[in-house]
Amino acid sequence: MPPLVARSWACSLACVALLGCLVSAPCSAMVLGHYAGHVGHLGHPLSKRSFFDIQCKGVYDKSIFARLDRICEDCYNLFREPQLHSLCRSDCYSTVYFKGCLEALLLKEEEAKFDLMIESLSGGLQ
């Protein structure tokens, strides 16, 4: 995806997310970090197999994996684009889609923290 298109997409995501967060509770729960007992997309528990399916080659940490997956799931729930959840998770959360979801969910200021989480899961292969 060309950088200009990705930037435009991320900006659109951020604008829609801002409006969505003003009227919905799930975003506020997301921003406050309520991730305990997380079950993955479509109600399936996050497994070690799904960790490897998205090309993660680092340390499997279920809590970090669940936290990053929740960002992608909330982004999917916000936009309801069928492929968004898998695009956000692909390459062990290291795509522009994940970054766009951070912006859309108003989590950009925590990007450095998420980068460290991704580095741990990916084995430093971002």
CSV table of C-alpha atoms in Angstrom, one decimal:
chain,number,residue,atom,x,y,z
A,1,MET,CA,0.0,0.0,0.0
A,2,PRO,CA,1.5,3.4,-1.0
A,3,PRO,CA,2.4,5.6,2.1
A,4,LEU,CA,0.0,8.3,1.1
A,5,VAL,CA,-2.9,5.9,0.9
A,6,ALA,CA,-1.9,4.3,4.2
A,7,ARG,CA,-1.7,7.7,5.9
A,8,SER,CA,-5.1,8.7,4.5
A,9,TRP,CA,-6.6,5.4,5.7
A,10,ALA,CA,-5.1,5.9,9.2
A,11,CYS,CA,-6.5,9.5,9.4
A,12,SER,CA,-9.9,8.3,8.3
A,13,LEU,CA,-9.7,5.5,11.0
A,14,ALA,CA,-8.8,8.1,13.6
A,15,CYS,CA,-11.7,10.4,12.8
A,16,VAL,CA,-14.2,7.6,12.8
A,17,ALA,CA,-12.8,6.2,16.0
A,18,LEU,CA,-13.0,9.5,17.8
A,19,LEU,CA,-16.7,9.7,16.9
A,20,GLY,CA,-17.3,6.1,17.9
A,21,CYS,CA,-15.5,6.5,21.2
A,22,LEU,CA,-17.7,9.4,22.1
A,23,VAL,CA,-20.8,7.3,21.9
A,24,SER,CA,-19.7,3.7,22.8
A,25,ALA,CA,-18.5,1.9,25.9
A,26,PRO,CA,-16.2,-0.7,24.3
A,27,CYS,CA,-13.7,2.0,23.3
A,28,SER,CA,-13.5,3.3,26.8
A,29,ALA,CA,-12.9,-0.2,28.2
A,30,MET,CA,-10.2,-0.6,25.5
A,31,VAL,CA,-8.5,2.7,26.5
A,32,LEU,CA,-8.7,1.8,30.2
A,33,GLY,CA,-7.0,-1.5,29.4
A,34,HIS,CA,-9.7,-4.1,30.5
A,35,TYR,CA,-8.3,-7.2,28.9
A,36,ALA,CA,-8.7,-9.8,31.6
A,37,GLY,CA,-10.0,-13.2,30.4
A,38,HIS,CA,-9.8,-12.2,26.7
A,39,VAL,CA,-11.1,-14.6,24.1
A,40,GLY,CA,-10.0,-13.9,20.6
A,41,HIS,CA,-11.9,-13.0,17.4
A,42,LEU,CA,-15.2,-14.7,16.9
A,43,GLY,CA,-15.1,-16.1,20.4
A,44,HIS,CA,-12.1,-18.4,19.9
A,45,PRO,CA,-9.5,-18.5,22.7
A,46,LEU,CA,-6.1,-17.3,21.7
A,47,SER,CA,-3.8,-20.3,21.2
A,48,LYS,CA,-0.1,-20.9,20.7
A,49,ARG,CA,-1.0,-22.2,17.2
A,50,SER,CA,-2.6,-18.8,16.2
A,51,PHE,CA,0.6,-17.2,17.6
A,52,PHE,CA,2.7,-19.1,15.0
A,53,ASP,CA,0.0,-18.7,12.3
A,54,ILE,CA,0.6,-14.9,12.2
A,55,GLN,CA,4.4,-15.4,11.8
A,56,CYS,CA,5.4,-14.6,15.4
A,57,LYS,CA,8.8,-16.2,16.2
A,58,GLY,CA,9.6,-14.8,19.6
A,59,VAL,CA,8.4,-15.6,23.1
A,60,TYR,CA,4.8,-16.7,23.4
A,61,ASP,CA,3.3,-14.5,26.2
A,62,LYS,CA,-0.4,-15.0,26.4
A,63,SER,CA,-1.2,-11.7,28.1
A,64,ILE,CA,0.8,-9.7,25.5
A,65,PHE,CA,-0.7,-11.7,22.7
A,66,ALA,CA,-4.2,-11.1,24.0
A,67,ARG,CA,-3.6,-7.4,24.5
A,68,LEU,CA,-2.4,-6.9,20.9
A,69,ASP,CA,-5.2,-9.1,19.5
A,70,ARG,CA,-7.8,-7.1,21.5
A,71,ILE,CA,-6.6,-3.9,19.6
A,72,CYS,CA,-7.2,-5.7,16.3
A,73,GLU,CA,-10.5,-7.0,17.5
A,74,ASP,CA,-11.7,-3.6,18.7
A,75,CYS,CA,-10.6,-2.1,15.4
A,76,TYR,CA,-12.5,-4.7,13.5
A,77,ASN,CA,-15.6,-4.0,15.7
A,78,LEU,CA,-15.3,-0.3,14.9
A,79,PHE,CA,-15.2,-0.6,11.1
A,80,ARG,CA,-16.7,-4.1,10.4
A,81,GLU,CA,-14.4,-4.6,7.5
A,82,PRO,CA,-14.2,-8.4,7.0
A,83,GLN,CA,-10.4,-8.6,6.5
A,84,LEU,CA,-9.3,-5.9,9.0
A,85,HIS,CA,-8.8,-8.3,11.9
A,86,SER,CA,-6.4,-10.6,10.0
A,87,LEU,CA,-4.6,-7.7,8.3
A,88,CYS,CA,-4.1,-6.0,11.6
A,89,ARG,CA,-2.6,-9.2,13.1
A,90,SER,CA,-0.5,-10.2,10.1
A,91,ASP,CA,3.3,-10.3,10.3
A,92,CYS,CA,3.0,-10.5,14.0
A,93,TYR,CA,1.3,-7.1,14.4
A,94,SER,CA,3.9,-5.3,12.4
A,95,THR,CA,1.9,-3.9,9.5
A,96,VAL,CA,0.5,-0.4,8.8
A,97,TYR,CA,-2.9,-1.8,9.6
A,98,PHE,CA,-1.9,-2.3,13.2
A,99,LYS,CA,-0.5,1.2,13.4
A,100,GLY,CA,-3.7,2.6,11.8
A,101,CYS,CA,-5.8,0.7,14.4
A,102,LEU,CA,-3.7,2.3,17.2
A,103,GLU,CA,-4.5,5.7,15.7
A,104,ALA,CA,-8.2,4.9,15.3
A,105,LEU,CA,-8.5,3.7,18.9
A,106,LEU,CA,-6.7,6.7,20.2
A,107,LEU,CA,-3.7,4.7,21.4
A,108,LYS,CA,-1.0,6.3,19.3
A,109,GLU,CA,0.7,7.9,22.5
A,110,GLU,CA,1.3,4.3,23.7
A,111,GLU,CA,2.9,3.2,20.4
A,112,ALA,CA,6.4,2.7,21.9
A,113,LYS,CA,5.0,0.3,24.6
A,114,PHE,CA,3.2,-1.7,21.9
A,115,ASP,CA,6.3,-1.7,19.8
A,116,LEU,CA,8.2,-3.4,22.7
A,117,MET,CA,5.4,-6.0,23.0
A,118,ILE,CA,5.5,-6.7,19.3
A,119,GLU,CA,9.3,-7.0,19.4
A,120,SER,CA,9.0,-9.6,22.2
A,121,LEU,CA,6.5,-11.7,20.3
A,122,SER,CA,8.2,-11.4,16.9
A,123,GLY,CA,11.7,-12.2,18.3
A,124,GLY,CA,13.0,-8.8,17.3
A,125,LEU,CA,12.3,-9.4,13.7
A,126,GLN,CA,10.0,-6.4,13.0
